[in-house]
Amino acid sequence: MLKQRTLKSLIKATGVGLHSGAKVTLVLRPAAPGTGIVFHRVDLVPPVELRADPFGVGDTRMASCLERDGVKVGTVEHLMSALAGLGIDNLHIDVDAAEIPIMDGSAAPFVFLLQSAGIEEQNAPKKFLRVKKPVEVREGDKWARLEPHDGFRLSFSIVFSHPAVDQTGSEVTIDFAENSYVHEVARARTFGFTQDVEALREQGLALGGSLDNAIVMDEYRVLNADGLRYADEFVKHKVLDAVGDLYLAGAPLLAAFSAHKSGHAMNNRLLRALLADASAWEFVSFEDDARTPEGIAHLYPQAV
């Protein structure tokens, strides 16, 4: 039986918010089977609970932000991506600010935290959201699509017309039945351009951004002294973001996702379009190992 997962123990971390620049403390706590991923704004009295839910996503400028009754938890996508990549179904996330800390701009620090706490399988079947027919959203030359697939595969292409981006891979396909999330996706960092910084900060965004938590480029080159972590780090970060955005569905997807120039807003529109069509999806579990498709059985690393 493919089982639900949570953490073996509580773990804590601190960092800064990418957009707020404020110090943030994060506590990840085990949760019972069937709980799902639940964020708690513990700096408020009483604390406010925000569940991972595509219909709870509000602001999508440069990040995915959950909102409820005027209360926000922003930049959730990198942590959600790590949870998806390690197959964590149930977790309480306590945060004392309006934003999840950016850490190094990738999902790797969150993977480290989760693995350090230990991953525990629970005596309940994992629930998947299986896509039954194609669903697509478009906006100009941008598009995103979900199609039926016995596993989880993502294909992404980007266009930035920038020398530093154009000389790297602009297309990638990651099939998690064959590719390792931890080794091939999790370390890809967010990126930005120096010429955009002033405009973003006038909007109250990127106040905590630096070379320590993003790939930064001027008009011609990458400014980070250590260069890139992957030859195709830019497009892989877009895959990392999409994994996190799609995990806001509330269950892991069984689907093939493909996109061109998509971002947080379009990823969320795609999820909403999927869930709005009851004939396009269903919940499934695999309690009989012999009947579990091979691509699904190999989706997740061993619990540790």
Coordinates of C-alpha atoms in Angstrom, one line a residue:
M1 CA 0.0 0.0 0.0
L2 CA 1.2 3.5 -0.8
K3 CA 0.9 5.2 2.5
Q4 CA 0.4 8.8 3.7
R5 CA 3.5 10.5 5.1
T6 CA 4.3 13.1 7.8
L7 CA 7.4 13.9 9.9
K8 CA 8.8 11.9 12.7
S9 CA 9.5 15.0 14.8
L10 CA 9.1 18.7 15.0
I11 CA 11.8 20.9 13.4
K12 CA 12.5 24.6 13.4
A13 CA 14.3 27.1 11.1
T14 CA 14.7 30.9 10.7
G15 CA 15.3 33.0 7.6
V16 CA 14.2 36.2 5.9
G17 CA 11.2 36.8 3.6
L18 CA 12.2 37.4 0.0
H19 CA 9.7 40.1 -0.6
S20 CA 9.3 41.5 3.0
G21 CA 12.9 41.4 4.0
A22 CA 11.6 40.5 7.6
K23 CA 13.0 37.8 9.8
V24 CA 10.8 34.7 9.8
T25 CA 10.6 31.7 12.1
L26 CA 9.2 28.5 10.7
V27 CA 8.2 25.4 12.7
L28 CA 7.2 22.1 10.9
R29 CA 5.1 19.8 13.0
P30 CA 3.8 16.2 12.3
A31 CA 0.1 15.9 11.5
A32 CA -2.4 13.0 11.7
P33 CA -3.5 11.1 8.6
G34 CA -6.0 13.1 6.5
T35 CA -4.9 16.5 7.8
G36 CA -3.3 17.7 4.6
I37 CA -0.9 20.7 4.6
V38 CA -2.0 23.4 7.0
F39 CA -0.2 26.8 7.5
H40 CA -0.7 28.6 10.9
R41 CA 0.0 32.3 11.4
V42 CA 1.1 32.0 15.0
D43 CA 2.1 35.7 15.3
L44 CA -1.7 36.5 15.3
V45 CA -4.1 36.2 18.3
P46 CA -5.8 33.9 17.9
P47 CA -3.6 32.1 15.3
V48 CA -5.1 31.9 11.8
E49 CA -5.2 28.7 9.8
L50 CA -4.7 28.6 6.1
R51 CA -5.0 25.3 4.2
A52 CA -3.2 24.4 1.0
D53 CA -6.0 25.1 -1.4
P54 CA -5.8 26.5 -5.0
F55 CA -9.0 28.5 -4.3
G56 CA -7.2 30.1 -1.4
V57 CA -4.5 31.6 -3.6
G58 CA -4.7 35.4 -3.9
D59 CA -1.6 37.4 -4.9
T60 CA 0.5 35.7 -7.5
R61 CA 3.0 38.5 -8.2
M62 CA 6.4 36.8 -8.1
A63 CA 5.1 34.1 -5.7
S64 CA 2.1 32.1 -4.6
C65 CA 0.3 33.6 -1.6
L66 CA -2.5 32.0 0.4
E67 CA -5.1 34.4 1.8
R68 CA -8.0 34.1 4.2
D69 CA -10.0 37.0 5.7
G70 CA -7.2 39.5 5.0
V71 CA -4.5 37.2 6.5
K72 CA -1.7 36.1 4.2
V73 CA 1.1 33.5 4.0
G74 CA 3.2 34.3 0.9
T75 CA 6.0 32.5 -1.0
V76 CA 4.7 29.1 -0.1
E77 CA 5.7 27.4 -3.4
H78 CA 9.3 26.3 -2.6
L79 CA 8.3 24.6 0.7
M80 CA 5.2 23.1 -1.0
S81 CA 7.6 21.8 -3.8
A82 CA 9.8 20.1 -1.2
L83 CA 6.8 18.5 0.4
A84 CA 5.6 17.2 -2.9
G85 CA 9.0 16.0 -3.9
L86 CA 9.3 13.9 -0.7
G87 CA 5.7 12.8 -0.6
I88 CA 4.7 14.6 2.6
D89 CA 0.9 14.5 2.9
N90 CA 0.2 15.8 6.3
L91 CA 2.0 18.7 8.1
H92 CA 1.3 21.7 10.3
I93 CA 3.4 24.7 9.4
D94 CA 3.7 27.4 12.0
V95 CA 5.0 30.8 10.7
D96 CA 5.4 34.1 12.6
A97 CA 5.2 36.4 9.6
A98 CA 3.2 36.9 6.4
E99 CA 5.8 35.0 4.3
I100 CA 7.7 31.7 4.3
P101 CA 11.5 32.3 4.5
I102 CA 13.3 32.3 1.1
M103 CA 16.3 30.4 2.5
D104 CA 18.8 30.0 -0.4
G105 CA 16.1 30.6 -3.1
S106 CA 15.6 26.9 -3.8
A107 CA 13.8 24.0 -2.2
A108 CA 17.0 22.3 -1.0
P109 CA 17.0 23.8 2.5
F110 CA 13.4 22.6 3.0
V111 CA 14.4 19.1 1.8
F112 CA 17.2 19.1 4.3
L113 CA 14.9 20.2 7.1
L114 CA 12.3 17.5 6.3
Q115 CA 14.9 14.8 6.0
S116 CA 16.5 15.9 9.3
A117 CA 13.2 15.6 11.1
G118 CA 12.7 12.2 9.5
I119 CA 9.8 11.0 7.3
E120 CA 7.3 8.7 8.8
E121 CA 4.8 6.5 6.9
Q122 CA 1.3 6.5 8.3
N123 CA -1.2 3.7 8.4
A124 CA -3.5 5.2 5.8
P125 CA -3.5 5.0 2.0
K126 CA -2.1 8.0 0.1
K127 CA -4.8 9.8 -1.8
F128 CA -3.9 11.0 -5.3
L129 CA -5.8 13.4 -7.6
R130 CA -5.8 11.7 -11.0
V131 CA -6.4 13.7 -14.1
K132 CA -8.8 11.9 -16.4
K133 CA -8.9 14.2 -19.5
P134 CA -6.8 17.1 -20.8
V135 CA -7.3 20.6 -19.3
E136 CA -5.6 23.7 -20.7
V137 CA -5.4 27.4 -20.0
R138 CA -3.9 30.1 -22.3
E139 CA -3.0 33.8 -22.2
G140 CA -1.4 35.1 -25.4
D141 CA 1.6 32.9 -26.2
K142 CA 1.7 31.5 -22.6
W143 CA -0.1 28.2 -21.9
A144 CA -0.2 25.4 -19.3
R145 CA -1.8 21.9 -19.7
L146 CA -2.6 18.8 -17.6
E147 CA -3.1 15.5 -19.3
P148 CA -3.7 11.9 -18.0
H149 CA -0.6 10.0 -17.0
D150 CA 0.2 7.1 -14.6
G151 CA 2.8 9.1 -12.7
F152 CA 3.9 12.7 -12.5
R153 CA 5.8 14.2 -15.4
L154 CA 6.5 17.9 -16.0
S155 CA 7.7 19.5 -19.3
F156 CA 8.5 23.3 -19.3
S157 CA 9.9 25.8 -21.8
I158 CA 11.0 29.4 -21.2
V159 CA 11.9 32.4 -23.3
F160 CA 13.7 35.4 -21.7
S161 CA 15.9 36.8 -24.6
H162 CA 18.8 37.3 -22.2
P163 CA 22.3 36.1 -23.0
A164 CA 22.8 34.4 -19.6
V165 CA 19.5 32.5 -19.9
D166 CA 19.7 31.8 -23.7
Q167 CA 23.0 30.0 -23.4
T168 CA 21.5 27.5 -20.9
G169 CA 18.8 24.9 -21.5
S170 CA 15.5 26.5 -22.1
E171 CA 13.4 23.3 -22.1
V172 CA 13.3 20.4 -19.7
T173 CA 11.2 17.3 -19.0
I174 CA 11.3 15.7 -15.6
D175 CA 9.5 12.4 -15.0
F176 CA 9.6 11.6 -11.3
A177 CA 9.3 7.9 -12.0
E178 CA 12.8 8.2 -13.4
N179 CA 14.3 11.4 -12.2
S180 CA 15.2 12.4 -8.6
Y181 CA 13.5 15.5 -7.3
V182 CA 16.1 15.9 -4.6
H183 CA 19.1 15.7 -6.9
E184 CA 17.8 17.1 -10.2
V185 CA 15.3 19.8 -9.2
A186 CA 15.4 20.8 -5.5
R187 CA 18.6 22.9 -5.8
A188 CA 17.4 25.2 -8.6
R189 CA 17.2 28.8 -7.4
T190 CA 14.9 31.6 -8.1
F191 CA 16.3 34.3 -10.4
G192 CA 15.9 37.9 -11.3
F193 CA 17.4 40.9 -13.2
T194 CA 19.1 43.9 -11.7
Q195 CA 17.1 46.2 -14.0
D196 CA 13.8 45.0 -12.4
V197 CA 14.9 45.4 -8.8
E198 CA 13.9 49.1 -8.4
A199 CA 10.4 48.6 -9.9
L200 CA 9.8 45.5 -7.7
R201 CA 10.9 47.3 -4.5
E202 CA 8.5 50.2 -5.3
Q203 CA 5.8 47.5 -5.2
G204 CA 7.0 46.3 -1.8
L205 CA 8.5 43.2 -3.4
A206 CA 12.0 41.6 -3.4
L207 CA 13.0 43.6 -0.3
G208 CA 14.9 40.6 1.1
G209 CA 16.5 39.5 -2.2
S210 CA 20.2 39.1 -2.5
L211 CA 23.0 37.1 -4.2
D212 CA 22.6 34.7 -1.2
N213 CA 19.0 33.7 -2.1
A214 CA 18.7 34.2 -5.9
I215 CA 20.5 34.1 -9.2
V216 CA 20.9 37.7 -10.1
M217 CA 21.8 38.9 -13.6
D218 CA 22.7 42.3 -15.1
E219 CA 22.1 42.9 -18.8
Y220 CA 24.7 40.4 -19.9
R221 CA 25.7 37.8 -17.3
V222 CA 25.1 36.0 -14.0
L223 CA 26.5 38.0 -11.1
N224 CA 26.7 35.2 -8.5
A225 CA 30.4 34.2 -8.0
D226 CA 29.6 30.5 -7.8
G227 CA 27.7 30.5 -11.1
L228 CA 24.9 28.0 -11.8
R229 CA 24.1 24.8 -9.9
Y230 CA 22.6 23.1 -13.0
A231 CA 23.4 23.8 -16.7
D232 CA 19.6 24.4 -17.1
E233 CA 19.0 25.9 -13.6
F234 CA 16.6 28.6 -14.9
V235 CA 14.0 26.3 -16.5
K236 CA 14.5 23.8 -13.7
H237 CA 13.5 26.4 -11.2
K238 CA 10.3 27.0 -13.2
V239 CA 9.6 23.2 -12.8
L240 CA 10.4 23.5 -9.0
D241 CA 7.8 26.3 -8.8
A242 CA 5.2 24.4 -10.8
V243 CA 5.6 21.3 -8.5
G244 CA 4.9 23.5 -5.5
D245 CA 2.0 25.4 -7.1
L246 CA 0.4 22.2 -8.3
Y247 CA 0.7 20.6 -4.8
L248 CA -1.7 23.3 -3.6
A249 CA -4.4 21.0 -5.1
G250 CA -4.4 19.3 -1.7
A251 CA -3.2 15.9 -3.0
P252 CA -0.4 14.8 -5.3
L253 CA -1.3 14.8 -9.0
L254 CA -1.2 11.8 -11.3
A255 CA -0.8 13.8 -14.5
A256 CA 1.5 15.1 -17.2
F257 CA 2.0 18.8 -16.9
S258 CA 3.4 20.8 -19.8
A259 CA 3.8 24.6 -20.0
H260 CA 5.4 27.4 -22.0
K261 CA 6.2 30.7 -20.2
S262 CA 3.8 29.8 -17.4
G263 CA 4.1 31.3 -13.9
H264 CA 2.3 31.2 -10.5
A265 CA -0.9 32.9 -11.8
M266 CA -1.3 30.5 -14.8
N267 CA -0.4 27.4 -12.7
N268 CA -3.1 28.4 -10.3
R269 CA -5.6 29.1 -13.1
L270 CA -4.9 25.6 -14.5
L271 CA -5.6 24.0 -11.1
R272 CA -8.9 25.9 -10.8
A273 CA -9.9 24.9 -14.3
L274 CA -9.2 21.3 -13.5
L275 CA -11.1 21.2 -10.3
A276 CA -14.1 23.1 -11.8
D277 CA -14.7 20.2 -14.2
A278 CA -15.8 17.3 -12.1
S279 CA -15.4 15.0 -15.1
A280 CA -11.7 15.8 -15.5
W281 CA -10.4 14.3 -12.3
E282 CA -11.0 11.8 -9.5
F283 CA -9.4 10.8 -6.2
V284 CA -7.6 7.4 -6.2
S285 CA -5.6 5.3 -3.7
F286 CA -3.4 2.2 -4.2
E287 CA -3.9 -0.3 -1.4
D288 CA -2.8 -3.3 -3.4
D289 CA 0.9 -3.1 -4.3
A290 CA 0.5 -5.6 -7.1
R291 CA -2.0 -3.3 -8.8
T292 CA 0.0 -0.1 -8.4
P293 CA 1.3 1.2 -11.8
E294 CA 5.1 1.0 -11.9
G295 CA 5.4 4.8 -12.6
I296 CA 3.5 5.6 -9.5
A297 CA 5.3 3.1 -7.2
H298 CA 8.6 4.8 -8.0
L299 CA 7.4 8.4 -7.5
Y300 CA 8.9 9.0 -4.0
P301 CA 12.2 8.3 -2.3
Q302 CA 12.2 5.9 0.7
A303 CA 10.9 7.3 4.0
V304 CA 13.8 8.1 6.3

